[in-house]
Amino acid sequence: MIRAGVATVDITPSPGLLLAGFAARTQPSTGTHDPLTARALVVEDTAVVVLDVIGLHEDMAARIRRRCCLPEDNVIVAATHTHGAPVSMLGRLGRDADPAFLKQMEDGAVEAIRLAAETRQPATLHAGMGGDPAVAWNRRHADGPLDRSVPVIRIRAEDGRCIAIMASYACHPVVLAADNLQMTADYPFYVRQALEAAHPGATALFLTGCCGDANTGHTAQASWTLAANAERTFATAERLGRRIAEAALMAEERPMHGPVGSTHQELDLQLTRLEEAPLETLAHQWRNELPTAEPVRAILLTHWVEWAERFATVTPGLWRARVSLLDWCGVPIVAMPGEIFSETGLSVRSAVPDRPAFVLAYAEGNPGYIPPASEYRFGGYEVSEAHRFIGMPGAFAPGSAEALAEAARTLLQQRHLTAQPVA
């Protein structure tokens, strides 16, 4: 038996804040479609807490770990990466974050962990792997890699009742496009809703996998518009979310036994300038283009000019990354920062092929896209441009994703999770 508890805290702010994720969207939120939440699952003295926001600054993630009631190295702090929540990181995403919302996020995460810890009870942990729900598409390459896995954990009380269910899938929560002004968790809301309906009384957590290059079937550039898209609606989000939930519910669960533990590794990743011209020159070129640019292009150029002027005299330097691992009775929960591509997630998953492993992105900080070395020759928004909108002094240098994957595999080896398959 283990001791486990789960809790949810509402972190939805009042309407009126700018939503994060689409530069074309400049109007404030007008209301709430579904509540934004912080959800925590505590197993023994370890925890996962996930917030319905686009990402957390690594400084906030560290504060949540320090402030919570559990040992700080035993907690994974993650985001669903919904593009339907207000700006959630200081100095990033091209817009000012609301201090009151940032405090609400941080306090909500700490409170969710506290409540989950206080409600711990004797329980058993069951895990399985759902089949491919066929929702995600590689948005950069028609035949590109995808992590199709749907790992599932069910926590059952002594009487057999399911008190918590946690599932994951690697697909951008961007069904709703830039024309949406309602706060929402996007398709993860419907995943959780369906999982909870199937397990009355249980609380569901959804964690986003490595999907920096995966969404529901459109390019990154398709979001540079305010035009409505008949395929990017709440009805579509519900249909796809329920399909993912069905895959999770079909997973054949098995009881898991073994110790509960945690470990992590910090490493410095090199930032670099992929731009060939000096930033002062680029700022001048982009500013000159503004008067004749189309409206959405002008919004983009404005962000780029601000970025170039902000970092013109700044050396890109290093960014400190944290890779975390929880071992829940032989179920690995690997957490990596930023927007990790499918190729990298699959390389980590390959180290534990016989386990229902969770391989997560958007955890312990979100500094933007961290592409695998194989993607730099293709360029594109995720490789060559996104760091400007996100607000990083440079792009991540080739080899950064590989370093994160190697750190993850090392942690798995240290916990002896790669030594033999689970019986």
XYZ file of C-alpha atoms in Angstrom:
423
model
C 0.000 0.000 0.000
C 0.924 3.634 -0.481
C -0.513 6.835 0.932
C -1.962 9.160 -1.691
C -4.146 12.253 -1.933
C -5.411 14.565 -4.630
C -6.768 18.115 -4.735
C -7.908 20.841 -7.106
C -7.714 24.614 -6.594
C -9.456 27.103 -8.875
C -6.995 29.736 -10.172
C -9.337 31.440 -12.643
C -8.927 35.243 -12.594
C -11.641 37.735 -13.454
C -12.108 38.418 -17.190
C -10.139 41.246 -18.735
C -6.581 39.907 -18.800
C -4.745 39.266 -22.065
C -4.566 35.595 -23.003
C -1.189 34.061 -23.856
C -0.005 32.099 -26.855
C -1.075 33.969 -29.981
C 0.568 37.252 -30.953
C -2.391 38.071 -33.210
C -4.744 38.123 -30.216
C -4.570 41.607 -28.693
C -8.023 41.824 -27.084
C -8.511 40.893 -23.413
C -10.425 37.845 -22.272
C -14.178 38.288 -22.158
C -15.179 35.412 -19.909
C -14.592 31.852 -18.746
C -15.580 28.745 -20.652
C -14.165 26.337 -18.060
C -12.273 27.029 -14.824
C -8.485 27.191 -14.833
C -7.132 24.947 -12.111
C -4.063 23.831 -10.187
C -4.296 20.078 -9.602
C -1.981 18.097 -7.348
C -1.505 14.376 -6.834
C 0.602 13.429 -3.818
C 2.046 9.935 -3.444
C 3.863 9.417 -0.142
C 6.084 12.528 0.124
C 6.261 13.225 -3.630
C 3.885 15.183 -5.854
C 2.935 16.345 -9.306
C 1.135 19.682 -9.575
C -0.129 20.916 -12.945
C -1.604 24.311 -13.773
C -3.856 25.330 -16.660
C -1.515 27.947 -18.114
C 0.822 28.145 -21.108
C 3.872 27.752 -18.880
C 5.552 28.727 -15.653
C 8.741 30.687 -15.273
C 11.429 28.511 -13.734
C 11.708 30.958 -10.823
C 8.033 30.462 -9.951
C 8.356 26.686 -10.263
C 11.275 26.812 -7.814
C 9.286 28.960 -5.375
C 6.355 26.534 -5.491
C 8.692 23.660 -4.656
C 10.291 25.621 -1.806
C 7.016 26.868 -0.340
C 5.062 23.624 -0.444
C 4.722 21.243 2.493
C 6.796 18.479 0.870
C 10.567 18.247 0.350
C 11.247 20.615 -2.549
C 13.189 18.050 -4.580
C 10.209 15.690 -4.491
C 7.824 17.853 -6.522
C 7.268 18.257 -10.256
C 5.645 21.548 -11.296
C 4.070 21.452 -14.754
C 1.705 23.334 -17.055
C -0.893 21.982 -19.462
C 0.295 24.591 -22.011
C -3.202 25.788 -22.832
C -3.272 28.918 -25.004
C -6.541 29.898 -23.355
C -5.153 31.304 -20.101
C -3.675 34.711 -19.230
C 0.018 35.514 -19.555
C 1.714 33.467 -16.851
C 5.442 34.308 -16.977
C 7.278 37.507 -16.141
C 9.310 38.944 -19.013
C 8.093 36.409 -21.570
C 5.437 36.087 -24.255
C 5.738 39.712 -25.355
C 3.245 41.022 -22.832
C 3.177 42.035 -19.199
C 1.875 39.435 -16.782
C -0.659 40.514 -14.175
C 0.981 40.341 -10.715
C -2.281 39.345 -9.033
C -2.738 36.408 -11.412
C 0.864 35.306 -10.924
C 0.289 35.289 -7.162
C -2.969 33.398 -7.620
C -1.167 30.773 -9.702
C 1.674 30.305 -7.250
C -0.519 30.279 -4.152
C -2.967 27.929 -5.863
C -0.237 25.400 -6.676
C 1.093 25.481 -3.119
C -2.426 25.121 -1.723
C -3.275 22.220 -4.028
C -0.206 20.315 -2.814
C -1.112 21.060 0.816
C -4.683 19.870 0.405
C -3.606 16.739 -1.447
C -1.043 15.932 1.237
C -3.581 16.435 4.015
C -6.033 14.035 2.376
C -3.527 11.212 1.905
C -5.004 7.812 2.649
C -3.944 4.194 2.216
C -4.240 3.329 -1.449
C -2.976 1.213 -4.292
C -1.481 2.414 -7.550
C -2.508 0.887 -10.859
C -1.038 1.813 -14.244
C -1.427 1.019 -17.904
C -0.894 2.330 -21.421
C -3.749 3.395 -23.642
C -3.750 2.976 -27.402
C -3.170 5.710 -29.965
C -6.178 8.083 -30.023
C -5.062 9.415 -33.437
C -5.489 13.049 -32.426
C -1.992 14.534 -32.833
C -0.285 15.443 -36.114
C 3.313 16.471 -36.663
C 2.860 20.070 -37.776
C 6.359 20.406 -39.255
C 6.607 17.211 -41.305
C 3.783 15.178 -42.821
C 5.571 11.951 -41.915
C 7.288 13.294 -38.799
C 7.532 11.426 -35.495
C 4.775 11.452 -32.877
C 4.577 10.110 -29.356
C 1.259 8.272 -29.550
C 1.379 6.961 -25.971
C -1.382 7.513 -23.417
C 0.026 6.452 -20.032
C -2.508 6.210 -17.217
C -2.300 5.951 -13.429
C -5.290 5.145 -11.220
C -5.098 5.588 -7.465
C -7.573 3.369 -5.662
C -8.643 3.563 -2.019
C -8.679 0.488 0.199
C -12.288 -0.214 -0.777
C -11.374 -0.178 -4.482
C -12.805 3.253 -5.315
C -10.782 5.291 -7.788
C -9.876 8.539 -6.051
C -7.501 9.918 -8.690
C -6.705 9.246 -12.325
C -3.764 10.791 -14.165
C -3.249 10.592 -17.931
C -0.924 12.156 -20.483
C -0.754 12.717 -24.223
C 1.617 14.629 -26.498
C -0.459 17.169 -28.395
C -0.508 20.977 -28.224
C -3.638 22.242 -26.412
C -4.381 24.710 -29.217
C -7.659 23.495 -30.650
C -9.003 26.962 -29.873
C -7.351 29.619 -32.020
C -6.526 33.315 -31.672
C -10.141 34.348 -32.187
C -11.113 32.720 -28.884
C -11.328 35.186 -25.984
C -12.725 32.831 -23.341
C -10.462 31.361 -20.690
C -10.185 27.604 -21.103
C -7.916 24.618 -20.556
C -8.696 23.662 -24.184
C -9.023 19.917 -24.902
C -7.476 18.845 -21.523
C -10.673 20.139 -19.880
C -12.706 17.569 -21.785
C -10.173 14.795 -21.135
C -10.502 15.370 -17.410
C -14.272 15.738 -17.605
C -14.630 12.366 -19.344
C -12.202 10.614 -16.991
C -14.051 11.925 -13.940
C -17.429 10.945 -15.403
C -16.132 7.392 -15.804
C -14.843 7.380 -12.213
C -17.431 9.209 -10.067
C -15.814 10.941 -7.121
C -12.309 10.821 -8.594
C -10.179 13.815 -9.533
C -8.433 13.733 -12.909
C -5.092 15.241 -13.876
C -3.945 15.710 -17.453
C -0.265 16.210 -18.241
C 1.029 17.306 -21.636
C 3.740 15.244 -23.264
C 6.500 16.249 -25.669
C 4.570 17.995 -28.426
C 6.632 20.995 -29.520
C 5.981 19.891 -33.106
C 2.586 18.226 -32.629
C -0.939 19.607 -32.633
C -4.360 18.754 -34.012
C -3.581 19.433 -37.661
C -2.444 22.953 -38.499
C 0.883 24.735 -38.898
C 2.214 27.209 -36.374
C 1.722 29.937 -38.982
C -2.012 29.145 -39.117
C -2.350 30.843 -35.746
C -1.121 34.201 -37.075
C -4.712 35.202 -37.847
C -7.854 36.277 -36.029
C -10.100 34.641 -38.602
C -12.451 32.020 -37.204
C -11.801 28.424 -38.220
C -14.720 25.989 -38.302
C -12.408 23.193 -37.128
C -11.023 25.093 -34.133
C -14.005 25.246 -31.826
C -15.051 24.034 -28.403
C -17.025 21.285 -30.122
C -13.826 20.033 -31.744
C -11.943 20.312 -28.451
C -14.647 18.195 -26.808
C -14.580 15.570 -29.548
C -10.786 15.234 -29.454
C -10.565 15.404 -25.680
C -13.082 12.619 -25.333
C -11.169 10.525 -27.837
C -8.007 10.854 -25.725
C -9.979 10.023 -22.584
C -11.430 6.931 -24.253
C -7.914 5.727 -25.066
C -6.938 6.235 -21.430
C -10.029 4.448 -20.137
C -9.342 1.462 -22.391
C -5.888 0.981 -20.886
C -5.571 -2.353 -19.127
C -4.476 -1.435 -15.631
C -2.238 -3.537 -13.449
C -1.287 -3.081 -9.809
C 2.171 -1.610 -9.330
C 4.420 -2.334 -6.382
C 7.732 -0.965 -5.258
C 9.334 2.062 -3.667
C 8.399 5.688 -4.200
C 11.244 8.108 -4.822
C 12.516 11.113 -6.703
C 15.648 12.495 -8.265
C 16.611 15.332 -10.577
C 19.505 16.823 -12.495
C 20.292 20.427 -13.353
C 22.336 21.350 -16.410
C 23.286 24.492 -18.297
C 22.053 24.789 -21.873
C 23.774 27.112 -24.332
C 21.758 29.892 -25.962
C 22.863 31.177 -29.346
C 21.991 33.727 -32.009
C 20.674 32.110 -35.170
C 20.174 35.554 -36.727
C 23.003 36.338 -39.129
C 22.757 40.146 -38.982
C 23.389 42.268 -35.863
C 20.243 42.862 -33.849
C 20.533 46.637 -34.320
C 20.400 46.100 -38.088
C 17.439 43.746 -37.847
C 15.529 46.137 -35.595
C 16.030 48.881 -38.192
C 14.871 46.600 -41.039
C 11.815 45.373 -39.187
C 10.842 48.894 -38.107
C 11.065 50.092 -41.718
C 8.772 47.260 -42.796
C 6.067 48.152 -40.288
C 4.239 50.919 -42.259
C 3.460 48.638 -45.182
C 2.957 45.375 -43.317
C -0.355 43.555 -43.076
C -1.988 44.035 -39.636
C -1.007 40.665 -38.156
C 2.472 40.869 -39.693
C 2.802 44.298 -38.081
C 2.011 42.814 -34.666
C 4.694 40.206 -35.200
C 7.251 42.771 -36.372
C 6.526 44.954 -33.361
C 7.387 42.060 -31.055
C 10.558 41.404 -33.022
C 11.665 45.037 -32.883
C 11.105 45.125 -29.124
C 13.058 41.873 -28.756
C 15.992 43.077 -30.859
C 16.243 46.356 -28.978
C 15.944 44.610 -25.610
C 18.742 42.125 -26.298
C 20.978 44.014 -28.743
C 23.743 44.367 -26.161
C 23.039 41.119 -24.274
C 25.140 37.986 -24.710
C 22.778 34.992 -25.021
C 24.681 33.005 -22.382
C 23.393 29.896 -20.594
C 20.031 28.765 -19.284
C 19.850 26.456 -16.266
C 17.516 23.524 -16.934
C 16.045 21.051 -14.485
C 15.094 17.501 -15.447
C 13.070 15.663 -12.796
C 12.010 12.080 -12.218
C 9.443 10.607 -9.877
C 9.378 6.848 -9.416
C 5.903 5.799 -8.345
C 6.070 2.073 -7.638
C 7.996 1.477 -10.849
C 6.062 3.981 -12.985
C 8.494 6.672 -14.224
C 7.324 10.268 -14.438
C 9.984 12.195 -16.362
C 9.661 15.977 -16.569
C 11.610 18.226 -18.931
C 11.384 21.999 -19.352
C 10.227 23.943 -22.384
C 8.623 22.837 -25.609
C 10.185 19.466 -26.348
C 9.737 17.862 -29.765
C 8.337 14.370 -30.383
C 11.729 12.989 -31.403
C 13.219 13.865 -28.030
C 10.287 12.505 -26.070
C 10.448 9.232 -27.965
C 14.182 8.944 -27.317
C 13.477 9.109 -23.566
C 10.546 6.735 -23.787
C 12.719 4.207 -25.639
C 14.757 3.767 -22.452
C 11.702 2.339 -20.653
C 9.794 0.515 -23.412
C 8.020 -1.904 -21.073
C 6.756 0.629 -18.570
C 3.736 2.965 -18.697
C 6.067 5.943 -18.463
C 4.997 9.578 -18.379
C 7.410 11.672 -20.465
C 6.418 15.284 -19.906
C 7.327 18.673 -21.329
C 6.353 22.165 -20.041
C 7.625 21.318 -16.554
C 10.036 23.097 -14.201
C 10.008 26.179 -16.453
C 9.065 27.127 -20.003
C 11.768 29.055 -21.929
C 10.258 28.137 -25.302
C 11.132 25.577 -27.953
C 14.116 23.256 -27.509
C 14.371 21.490 -30.884
C 16.400 18.345 -31.575
C 19.553 18.870 -33.642
C 17.880 17.234 -36.649
C 15.401 20.128 -36.969
C 17.757 23.120 -37.288
C 18.306 22.661 -41.011
C 14.570 23.082 -41.602
C 14.314 26.396 -39.752
C 10.749 27.600 -39.289
C 8.959 29.337 -36.461
C 9.796 26.853 -33.729
C 13.523 26.856 -34.542
C 14.324 30.317 -35.880
C 11.708 32.783 -34.627
C 9.822 31.705 -31.508
C 12.528 32.819 -29.066
C 11.846 36.424 -30.111
C 8.168 36.268 -29.201
C 8.808 34.279 -26.038
C 11.454 36.765 -24.918
C 14.626 34.710 -24.587
C 17.974 36.379 -25.450
C 18.700 33.661 -28.002
C 17.590 30.316 -29.363
C 18.731 27.080 -27.801
C 21.890 25.808 -29.450
C 21.857 22.471 -31.313
C 22.468 19.629 -28.880
C 20.325 21.131 -26.084
C 17.464 18.683 -26.530
C 19.888 15.785 -26.678
C 21.461 16.925 -23.407
C 18.030 16.956 -21.722
C 17.245 13.486 -23.035
C 20.569 12.146 -21.841
C 19.941 13.614 -18.390
C 16.530 11.932 -18.313
C 17.964 8.568 -19.316
C 20.659 8.898 -16.647
C 18.016 9.523 -13.979
C 16.066 6.483 -15.132
C 19.201 4.365 -14.889
C 19.940 5.693 -11.404
C 16.500 4.561 -10.248
C 17.073 1.167 -11.940
C 13.992 1.722 -14.064
C 15.749 0.662 -17.244
C 17.322 -2.485 -15.785
C 14.397 -4.849 -16.274
C 10.743 -4.717 -17.342
C 8.029 -4.449 -14.772
C 6.635 -7.864 -13.866
